[in-house]
CSV table of C-alpha atoms in Angstrom, one decimal:
chain,number,residue,atom,x,y,z
A,1,UNK,CA,0.1,0.0,-0.1
A,2,UNK,CA,1.4,3.5,-0.8
A,3,UNK,CA,2.6,5.4,2.2
A,4,UNK,CA,0.6,8.4,1.1
A,5,UNK,CA,-2.4,6.9,2.9
A,6,UNK,CA,-0.4,7.7,6.2
A,7,UNK,CA,0.5,11.3,5.5
A,8,UNK,CA,2.6,13.3,3.1
A,9,UNK,CA,4.6,11.6,0.3
A,10,UNK,CA,8.4,11.5,0.2
A,11,UNK,CA,9.0,10.0,3.7
A,12,UNK,CA,10.1,6.6,5.0
A,13,UNK,CA,7.6,4.8,7.2
A,14,UNK,CA,8.3,2.0,9.7
A,15,UNK,CA,6.0,-0.5,11.1
A,16,UNK,CA,6.5,-1.2,14.8
A,17,UNK,CA,4.4,-4.3,14.6
A,18,UNK,CA,7.6,-6.4,14.5
A,19,UNK,CA,9.9,-8.3,16.8
A,20,UNK,CA,12.6,-6.0,18.2
A,21,UNK,CA,15.3,-7.9,16.4
A,22,UNK,CA,13.5,-7.5,13.0
A,23,UNK,CA,13.1,-3.8,13.5
A,24,UNK,CA,16.9,-3.4,14.5
A,25,UNK,CA,17.8,-5.4,11.3
A,26,UNK,CA,15.5,-3.2,9.1
A,27,UNK,CA,17.0,0.0,10.6
A,28,UNK,CA,20.4,-1.1,10.0
A,29,UNK,CA,19.7,-2.1,6.5
A,30,UNK,CA,18.3,1.4,5.9
A,31,UNK,CA,21.3,3.1,7.5
A,32,UNK,CA,23.7,1.1,5.3
A,33,UNK,CA,21.6,1.9,2.1
A,34,UNK,CA,21.7,5.7,3.0
A,35,UNK,CA,25.4,5.6,3.7
A,36,UNK,CA,26.1,4.1,0.1
A,37,UNK,CA,23.9,6.7,-1.7
A,38,UNK,CA,25.1,9.6,0.3
């Protein structure tokens, strides 16, 4: 589902309905991606 349903477009949205480890893994992956494209 497009993120626009939850507010303005152009932003990352994270679900907190995950296990803590899954959330940490996802955030780490986003950090790595942002470091590469910076």
